[in-house]
Short mmCIF file of C-alpha atoms in Angstrom, two decimals:
data_model
loop_
_atom_site.label_atom_id
_atom_site.label_comp_id
_atom_site.label_asym_id
_atom_site.label_seq_id
_atom_site.Cartn_x
_atom_site.Cartn_y
_atom_site.Cartn_z
CA UNK A 1 14.59 -8.33 5.74
CA UNK A 2 15.80 -11.07 8.09
CA UNK A 3 16.00 -9.15 11.38
CA UNK A 4 13.29 -8.40 13.93
CA UNK A 5 11.80 -4.94 14.50
CA UNK A 6 13.15 -3.33 11.34
CA UNK A 7 11.98 0.20 10.41
CA UNK A 8 12.25 1.14 6.72
CA UNK A 9 11.71 4.88 6.27
CA UNK A 10 12.48 7.55 3.69
CA UNK A 11 13.97 5.34 0.97
CA UNK A 12 13.63 5.42 -2.80
CA UNK A 13 13.80 1.85 -4.09
CA UNK A 14 13.69 0.73 -7.73
CA UNK A 15 13.49 -2.94 -8.70
CA UNK A 16 15.91 -3.63 -11.54
CA UNK A 17 15.60 -7.31 -12.49
CA UNK A 18 13.85 -8.06 -15.77
CA UNK A 19 14.36 -11.79 -16.35
CA UNK A 20 13.13 -13.59 -13.23
CA UNK A 21 10.24 -13.75 -10.81
CA UNK A 22 10.29 -12.68 -7.14
CA UNK A 23 12.28 -9.57 -7.99
CA UNK A 24 10.79 -7.87 -4.93
CA UNK A 25 12.17 -4.61 -3.54
CA UNK A 26 11.35 -5.97 -0.07
CA UNK A 27 10.84 -9.54 1.17
CA UNK A 28 10.27 -10.00 4.90
CA UNK A 29 11.36 -13.19 6.66
CA UNK A 30 12.16 -12.39 10.27
CA UNK A 31 14.26 -14.40 12.70
CA UNK A 32 11.77 -15.17 15.47
CA UNK A 33 8.18 -14.81 16.61
CA UNK A 34 6.63 -11.65 17.99
CA UNK A 35 8.38 -9.23 15.67
CA UNK A 36 6.94 -6.05 14.14
CA UNK A 37 8.10 -4.35 10.91
CA UNK A 38 7.34 -0.81 9.70
CA UNK A 39 7.47 0.77 6.23
CA UNK A 40 6.86 4.52 5.98
CA UNK A 41 7.67 7.54 3.78
CA UNK A 42 9.13 5.39 0.98
CA UNK A 43 8.95 5.55 -2.81
CA UNK A 44 8.79 1.95 -4.04
CA UNK A 45 9.08 1.59 -7.80
CA UNK A 46 8.56 -1.55 -9.82
CA UNK A 47 10.10 -2.62 -13.11
CA UNK A 48 7.44 -3.91 -15.54
CA UNK A 49 8.73 -6.94 -17.39
CA UNK A 50 5.82 -8.81 -18.91
CA UNK A 51 3.88 -12.04 -18.50
CA UNK A 52 5.75 -14.91 -16.87
CA UNK A 53 7.87 -12.81 -14.51
CA UNK A 54 5.98 -11.61 -11.44
CA UNK A 55 6.99 -9.00 -8.91
CA UNK A 56 5.79 -7.62 -5.58
CA UNK A 57 6.70 -4.41 -3.82
CA UNK A 58 6.58 -5.89 -0.30
CA UNK A 59 6.20 -9.63 0.25
CA UNK A 60 5.45 -10.74 3.82
CA UNK A 61 4.95 -14.49 4.00
CA UNK A 62 6.29 -15.41 7.42
CA UNK A 63 4.26 -16.75 10.33
CA UNK A 64 6.91 -15.49 12.77
CA UNK A 65 6.00 -11.87 12.03
CA UNK A 66 3.22 -10.65 14.31
CA UNK A 67 2.49 -7.15 12.98
CA UNK A 68 3.38 -4.96 10.01
CA UNK A 69 2.58 -1.26 9.70
CA UNK A 70 2.76 0.37 6.28
CA UNK A 71 1.87 4.06 5.92
CA UNK A 72 2.64 7.13 3.82
CA UNK A 73 4.30 5.25 0.94
CA UNK A 74 3.92 5.52 -2.83
CA UNK A 75 4.11 2.35 -4.95
CA UNK A 76 4.27 2.88 -8.72
CA UNK A 77 5.38 1.50 -12.12
CA UNK A 78 4.48 -2.08 -11.24
CA UNK A 79 3.62 -4.59 -13.95
CA UNK A 80 -0.06 -5.43 -14.42
CA UNK A 81 0.18 -8.43 -16.73
CA UNK A 82 0.89 -11.38 -14.43
CA UNK A 83 -1.65 -12.78 -11.96
CA UNK A 84 1.04 -12.81 -9.25
CA UNK A 85 1.88 -9.11 -9.60
CA UNK A 86 0.81 -7.54 -6.30
CA UNK A 87 2.20 -4.42 -4.70
CA UNK A 88 1.84 -6.10 -1.29
CA UNK A 89 1.29 -9.78 -0.50
CA UNK A 90 0.86 -11.12 3.04
CA UNK A 91 0.14 -14.36 4.87
CA UNK A 92 -0.55 -14.64 8.59
CA UNK A 93 0.36 -11.11 9.72
CA UNK A 94 -1.74 -8.32 11.21
CA UNK A 95 -1.20 -5.47 8.75
CA UNK A 96 -2.17 -1.84 9.21
CA UNK A 97 -2.14 -0.19 5.77
CA UNK A 98 -2.79 3.54 6.07
CA UNK A 99 -2.55 6.46 3.64
CA UNK A 100 -0.61 4.80 0.84
CA UNK A 101 -0.84 5.54 -2.89
CA UNK A 102 -0.59 2.29 -4.85
CA UNK A 103 -0.38 2.43 -8.65
CA UNK A 104 -0.48 -0.61 -10.95
CA UNK A 105 -0.03 -4.29 -10.25
CA UNK A 106 -2.49 -7.00 -11.20
CA UNK A 107 -3.80 -6.42 -7.68
CA UNK A 108 -2.82 -3.75 -5.18
CA UNK A 109 -2.80 -6.30 -2.40
CA UNK A 110 -3.35 -9.99 -1.78
CA UNK A 111 -3.75 -11.61 1.62
CA UNK A 112 -3.95 -15.34 2.29
CA UNK A 113 -5.21 -14.86 5.87
CA UNK A 114 -8.76 -13.74 6.59
CA UNK A 115 -9.56 -10.57 8.56
CA UNK A 116 -5.97 -9.60 9.34
CA UNK A 117 -5.70 -6.54 7.07
CA UNK A 118 -6.85 -3.12 8.23
CA UNK A 119 -6.70 -0.72 5.26
CA UNK A 120 -7.63 2.96 5.64
CA UNK A 121 -7.18 6.05 3.46
CA UNK A 122 -5.41 4.27 0.59
CA UNK A 123 -5.51 4.92 -3.15
CA UNK A 124 -5.61 1.71 -5.21
CA UNK A 125 -5.25 2.73 -8.86
CA UNK A 126 -4.91 1.22 -12.33
CA UNK A 127 -4.85 -2.46 -11.36
CA UNK A 128 -5.57 -5.07 -14.01
CA UNK A 129 -7.75 -7.09 -11.63
CA UNK A 130 -9.64 -6.17 -8.48
CA UNK A 131 -7.50 -4.05 -6.13
CA UNK A 132 -7.85 -6.20 -2.99
CA UNK A 133 -7.80 -10.00 -2.97
CA UNK A 134 -8.75 -11.92 0.18
CA UNK A 135 -10.89 -11.18 3.23
CA UNK A 136 -10.28 -7.86 4.96
CA UNK A 137 -11.13 -6.64 8.44
CA UNK A 138 -14.34 -4.63 8.78
CA UNK A 139 -12.26 -1.56 9.71
CA UNK A 140 -11.12 -1.34 6.07
CA UNK A 141 -12.61 1.99 5.01
CA UNK A 142 -12.09 5.39 3.35
CA UNK A 143 -10.13 3.90 0.44
CA UNK A 144 -10.51 5.06 -3.17
CA UNK A 145 -10.05 3.30 -6.52
CA UNK A 146 -10.90 3.65 -10.19
CA UNK A 147 -11.90 -0.03 -10.11
CA UNK A 148 -15.54 -1.00 -9.57
CA UNK A 149 -14.85 -3.24 -6.55
CA UNK A 150 -13.65 -2.73 -2.97
CA UNK A 151 -14.61 -4.49 0.28
CA UNK A 152 -17.65 -2.99 1.98
CA UNK A 153 -15.77 -2.17 5.21
CA UNK A 154 -17.27 0.73 7.14
CA UNK A 155 -19.26 2.03 4.21
CA UNK A 156 -17.00 4.87 3.03
CA UNK A 157 -14.87 3.10 0.43
CA UNK A 158 -15.05 4.81 -2.97
CA UNK A 159 -15.12 2.91 -6.27
CA UNK A 160 -15.08 3.96 -9.94
CA UNK A 161 -13.33 7.21 -9.07
CA UNK A 162 -11.27 9.38 -11.40
CA UNK A 163 -8.32 10.57 -9.34
CA UNK A 164 -6.30 13.48 -10.72
CA UNK A 165 -2.60 13.39 -9.92
CA UNK A 166 -0.22 16.31 -10.23
CA UNK A 167 1.84 14.74 -13.06
CA UNK A 168 1.49 10.97 -13.32
CA UNK A 169 3.39 10.92 -16.63
CA UNK A 170 6.51 11.91 -14.70
CA UNK A 171 5.63 9.82 -11.62
CA UNK A 172 4.41 12.70 -9.47
CA UNK A 173 1.54 11.13 -7.56
CA UNK A 174 0.68 14.05 -5.33
CA UNK A 175 -2.99 14.91 -5.72
CA UNK A 176 -3.78 17.71 -8.11
CA UNK A 177 -5.70 20.65 -6.65
CA UNK A 178 -8.62 19.82 -8.99
CA UNK A 179 -9.01 16.24 -7.74
CA UNK A 180 -12.39 15.12 -6.40
CA UNK A 181 -11.76 11.37 -6.07
CA UNK A 182 -9.46 11.41 -3.02
CA UNK A 183 -8.90 14.99 -1.87
CA UNK A 184 -10.58 15.87 1.47
CA UNK A 185 -12.25 12.44 1.61
CA UNK A 186 -10.16 10.57 4.20
CA UNK A 187 -10.66 9.91 7.89
CA UNK A 188 -8.49 11.61 10.54
CA UNK A 189 -6.08 9.02 12.01
CA UNK A 190 -4.49 11.13 14.73
CA UNK A 191 -6.49 9.18 17.29
CA UNK A 192 -6.29 5.73 15.72
CA UNK A 193 -5.88 2.99 18.32
CA UNK A 194 -3.38 0.93 16.29
CA UNK A 195 -1.37 3.38 14.18
CA UNK A 196 -1.39 7.13 14.75
CA UNK A 197 -0.74 9.13 11.58
CA UNK A 198 -0.33 12.91 11.71
CA UNK A 199 1.52 13.89 8.51
CA UNK A 200 1.97 12.90 4.85
CA UNK A 201 4.84 11.43 2.83
CA UNK A 202 6.46 14.88 2.61
CA UNK A 203 6.32 15.35 6.38
CA UNK A 204 3.62 18.00 6.12
CA UNK A 205 1.04 17.95 8.90
CA UNK A 206 -2.34 16.80 7.63
CA UNK A 207 -5.07 19.42 8.05
CA UNK A 208 -8.61 19.06 9.34
CA UNK A 209 -9.74 17.81 5.91
CA UNK A 210 -7.61 14.76 5.22
CA UNK A 211 -6.77 13.41 1.76
CA UNK A 212 -6.83 9.76 0.80
CA UNK A 213 -3.36 8.55 -0.17
#
């Protein structure tokens, strides 16, 4: 993405390269300062290809970009074997990461800039290393993972959870009705000061009891 103020919504993207690094579905490098980029309602699928070839779902490493907002996306099938495999990697951008389901990767996310990431209501699942690398803003809260480690944030992050998906074997990452690791455990974001969220990836209005992811 080389243009300012791009909105990426409702796409299904599958990385296809298997013999080189930086085979990222999305790399953001905008034209000028002050820009803002959004990603929402997307299915972003990786292509596992082993140690030595790393891949990221969204790579944002551009000081010209002021803000990124990423919500209601599902990331899945990303390789977990290389230390540089992250579903999202950022440097120098204010990022609002809300209600995403992120499966695989060595890490779910890596930031090189302290206190610029605000992560709420996300599922970070089946990473090889810790889900979040770097220093995150204190607003980071109401996230769930099967890993043992998440930033402290506001005190509602959930670790060591077993999350039950509808049919993960066929890449259906809706929550199953029996789930207790993310269902009805999120915070309502309809009044959030930075990114208002009212629905889910299917466009269904979220009810009074919000789900993580």
